[in-house]
PDB file of C-alpha atoms in Angstrom:
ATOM      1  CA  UNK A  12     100.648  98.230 108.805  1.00 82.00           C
ATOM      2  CA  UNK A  13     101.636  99.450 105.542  1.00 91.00           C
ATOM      3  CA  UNK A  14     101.967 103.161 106.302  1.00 92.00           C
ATOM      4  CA  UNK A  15     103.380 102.320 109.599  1.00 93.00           C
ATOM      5  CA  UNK A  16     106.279 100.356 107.703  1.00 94.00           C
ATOM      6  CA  UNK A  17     106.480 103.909 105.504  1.00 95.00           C
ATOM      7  CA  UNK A  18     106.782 105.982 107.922  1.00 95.00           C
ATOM      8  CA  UNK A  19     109.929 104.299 109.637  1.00 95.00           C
ATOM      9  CA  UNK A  20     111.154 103.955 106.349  1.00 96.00           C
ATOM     10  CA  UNK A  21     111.220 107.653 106.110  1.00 96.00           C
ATOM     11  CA  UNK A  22     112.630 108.504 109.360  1.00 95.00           C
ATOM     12  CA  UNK A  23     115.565 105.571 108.841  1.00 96.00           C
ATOM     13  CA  UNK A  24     116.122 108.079 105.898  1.00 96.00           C
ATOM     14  CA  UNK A  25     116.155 111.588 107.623  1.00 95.00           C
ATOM     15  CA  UNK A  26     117.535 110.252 110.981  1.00 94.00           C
ATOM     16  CA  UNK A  27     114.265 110.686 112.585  1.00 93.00           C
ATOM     17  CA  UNK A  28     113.509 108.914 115.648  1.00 90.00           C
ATOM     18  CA  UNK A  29     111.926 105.570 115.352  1.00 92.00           C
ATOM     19  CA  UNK A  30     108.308 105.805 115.478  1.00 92.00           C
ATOM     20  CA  UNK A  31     106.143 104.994 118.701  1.00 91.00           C
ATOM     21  CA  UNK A  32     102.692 104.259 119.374  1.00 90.00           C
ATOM     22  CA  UNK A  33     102.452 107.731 121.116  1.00 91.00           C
ATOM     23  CA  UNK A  34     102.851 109.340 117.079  1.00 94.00           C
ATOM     24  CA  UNK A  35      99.928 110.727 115.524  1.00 95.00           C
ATOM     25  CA  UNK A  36      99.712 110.414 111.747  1.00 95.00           C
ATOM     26  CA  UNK A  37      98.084 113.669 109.785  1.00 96.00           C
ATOM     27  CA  UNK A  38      96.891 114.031 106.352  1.00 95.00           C
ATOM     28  CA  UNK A  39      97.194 117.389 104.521  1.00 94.00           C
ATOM     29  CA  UNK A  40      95.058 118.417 101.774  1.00 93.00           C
ATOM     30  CA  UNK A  41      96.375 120.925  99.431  1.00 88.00           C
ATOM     31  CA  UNK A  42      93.299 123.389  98.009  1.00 87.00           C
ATOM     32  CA  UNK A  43      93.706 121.766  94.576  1.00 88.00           C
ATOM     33  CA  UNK A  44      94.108 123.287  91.102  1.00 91.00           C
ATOM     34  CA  UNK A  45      91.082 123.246  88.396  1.00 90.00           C
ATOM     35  CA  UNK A  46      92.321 122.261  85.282  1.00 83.00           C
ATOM     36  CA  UNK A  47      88.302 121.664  83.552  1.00 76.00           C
ATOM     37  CA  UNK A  48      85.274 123.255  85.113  1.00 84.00           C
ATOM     38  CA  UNK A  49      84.424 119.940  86.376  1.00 89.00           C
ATOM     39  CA  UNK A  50      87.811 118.027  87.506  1.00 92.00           C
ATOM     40  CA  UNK A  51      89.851 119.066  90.557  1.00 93.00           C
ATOM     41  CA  UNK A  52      92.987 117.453  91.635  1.00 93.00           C
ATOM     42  CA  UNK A  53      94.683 117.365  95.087  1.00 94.00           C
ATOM     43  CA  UNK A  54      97.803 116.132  96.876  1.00 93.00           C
ATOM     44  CA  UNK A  55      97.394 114.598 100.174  1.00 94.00           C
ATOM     45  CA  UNK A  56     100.454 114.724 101.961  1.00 95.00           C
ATOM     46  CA  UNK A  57     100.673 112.022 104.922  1.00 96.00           C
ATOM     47  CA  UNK A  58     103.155 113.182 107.915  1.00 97.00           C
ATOM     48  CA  UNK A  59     103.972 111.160 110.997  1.00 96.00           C
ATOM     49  CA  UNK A  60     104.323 113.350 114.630  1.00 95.00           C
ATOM     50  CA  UNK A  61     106.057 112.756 117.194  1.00 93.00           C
ATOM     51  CA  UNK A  62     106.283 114.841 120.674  1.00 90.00           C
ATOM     52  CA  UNK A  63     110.115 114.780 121.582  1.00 87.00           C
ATOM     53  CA  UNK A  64     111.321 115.439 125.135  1.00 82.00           C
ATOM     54  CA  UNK A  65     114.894 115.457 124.632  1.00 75.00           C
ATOM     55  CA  UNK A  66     116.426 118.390 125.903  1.00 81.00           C
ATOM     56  CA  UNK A  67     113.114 120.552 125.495  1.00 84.00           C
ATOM     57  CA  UNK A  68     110.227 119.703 124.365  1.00 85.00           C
ATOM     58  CA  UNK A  69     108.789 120.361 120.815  1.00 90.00           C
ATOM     59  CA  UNK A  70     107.796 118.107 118.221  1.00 92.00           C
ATOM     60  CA  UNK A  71     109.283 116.060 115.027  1.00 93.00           C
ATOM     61  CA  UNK A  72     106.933 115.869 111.759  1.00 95.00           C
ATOM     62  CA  UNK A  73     108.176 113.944 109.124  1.00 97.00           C
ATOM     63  CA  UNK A  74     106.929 113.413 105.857  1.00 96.00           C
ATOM     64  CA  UNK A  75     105.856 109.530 104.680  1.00 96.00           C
ATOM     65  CA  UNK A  76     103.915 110.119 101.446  1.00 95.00           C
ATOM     66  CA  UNK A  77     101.981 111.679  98.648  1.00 93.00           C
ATOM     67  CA  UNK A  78      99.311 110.888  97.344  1.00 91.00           C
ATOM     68  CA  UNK A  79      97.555 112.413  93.933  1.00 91.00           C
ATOM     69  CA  UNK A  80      93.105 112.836  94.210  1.00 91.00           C
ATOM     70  CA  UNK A  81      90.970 113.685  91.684  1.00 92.00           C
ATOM     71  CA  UNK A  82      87.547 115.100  92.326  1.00 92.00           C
ATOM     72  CA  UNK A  83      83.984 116.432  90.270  1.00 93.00           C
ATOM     73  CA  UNK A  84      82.355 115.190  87.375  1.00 92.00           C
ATOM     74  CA  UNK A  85      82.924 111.065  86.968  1.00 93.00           C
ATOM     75  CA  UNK A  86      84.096 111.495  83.307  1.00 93.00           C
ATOM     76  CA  UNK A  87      86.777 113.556  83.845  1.00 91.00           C
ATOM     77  CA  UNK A  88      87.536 111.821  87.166  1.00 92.00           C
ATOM     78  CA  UNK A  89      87.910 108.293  85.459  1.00 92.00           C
ATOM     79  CA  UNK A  90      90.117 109.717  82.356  1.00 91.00           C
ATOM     80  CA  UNK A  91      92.385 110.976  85.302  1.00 90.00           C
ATOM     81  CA  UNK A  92      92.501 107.923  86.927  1.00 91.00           C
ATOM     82  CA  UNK A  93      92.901 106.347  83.687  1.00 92.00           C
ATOM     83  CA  UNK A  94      95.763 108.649  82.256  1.00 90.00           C
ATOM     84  CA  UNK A  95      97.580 108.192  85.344  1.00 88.00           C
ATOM     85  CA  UNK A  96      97.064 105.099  86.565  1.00 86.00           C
ATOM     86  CA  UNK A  97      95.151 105.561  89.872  1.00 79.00           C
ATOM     87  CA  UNK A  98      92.625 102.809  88.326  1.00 74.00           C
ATOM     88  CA  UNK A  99      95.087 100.232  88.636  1.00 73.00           C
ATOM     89  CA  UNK A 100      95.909 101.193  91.757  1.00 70.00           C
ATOM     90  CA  UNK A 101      92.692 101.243  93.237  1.00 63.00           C
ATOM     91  CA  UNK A 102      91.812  97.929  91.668  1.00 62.00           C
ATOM     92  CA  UNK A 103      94.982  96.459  93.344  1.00 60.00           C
ATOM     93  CA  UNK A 104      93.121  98.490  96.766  1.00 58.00           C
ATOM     94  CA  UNK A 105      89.712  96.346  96.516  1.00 49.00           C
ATOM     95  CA  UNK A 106      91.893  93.227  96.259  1.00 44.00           C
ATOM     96  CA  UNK A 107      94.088  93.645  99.726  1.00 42.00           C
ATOM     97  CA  UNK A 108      91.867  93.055 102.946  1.00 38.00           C
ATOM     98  CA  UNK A 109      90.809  95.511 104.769  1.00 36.00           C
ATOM     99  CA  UNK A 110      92.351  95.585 108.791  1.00 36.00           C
ATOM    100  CA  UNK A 111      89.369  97.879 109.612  1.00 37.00           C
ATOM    101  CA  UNK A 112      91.857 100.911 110.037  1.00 34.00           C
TER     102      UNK A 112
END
């Protein structure tokens, strides 16, 4: 529900068209950068698509979020999440029930 409410938030803001339950939601994974032999971080992009049939077909992608992932050793992985908050938000995560989607 909540990235459903973000993505027609974000096409409200580009002049998208509304969302459907035909769209398909993708995430994409960026290769990462190493900063320590041992912690790799990520950006997940989230993008909403939608097949359009207007005048001819082709299809509308618009972007609805980014998110920031950390992976390797748990150390470095939980100074990350410290340093930049992603423990608080996960916390908040394990708190909100889950719809089973």
């Amino acid at each position: 529900a909540k990235l459903l409410k973000q993505y027609r938030q974000s096409c409200d803001s580009v002049n998208a068209l509304p969302p459907t339950s035909d769209d398909r939601f993708f995430e994409v994974t960026t290769s990462g950068v190493k900063f320590l032999p041992g912690l790799q971080v990520m950006n997940v992009a989230t993008i909403g698509v939608k097949v359009t049939n207007q005048e001819l077909p082709g299809y509308e992608l618009v972007f609805i979020r980014n998110l920031t992932r950390a992976k390797g050793n748990r150390l470095f992985v939980w100074f990350f999440d410290k340093v930049t908050g992603k423990d608080k938000e996960n916390s908040n995560k394990k708190d909100e029930p889950s719809n089973g989607g």
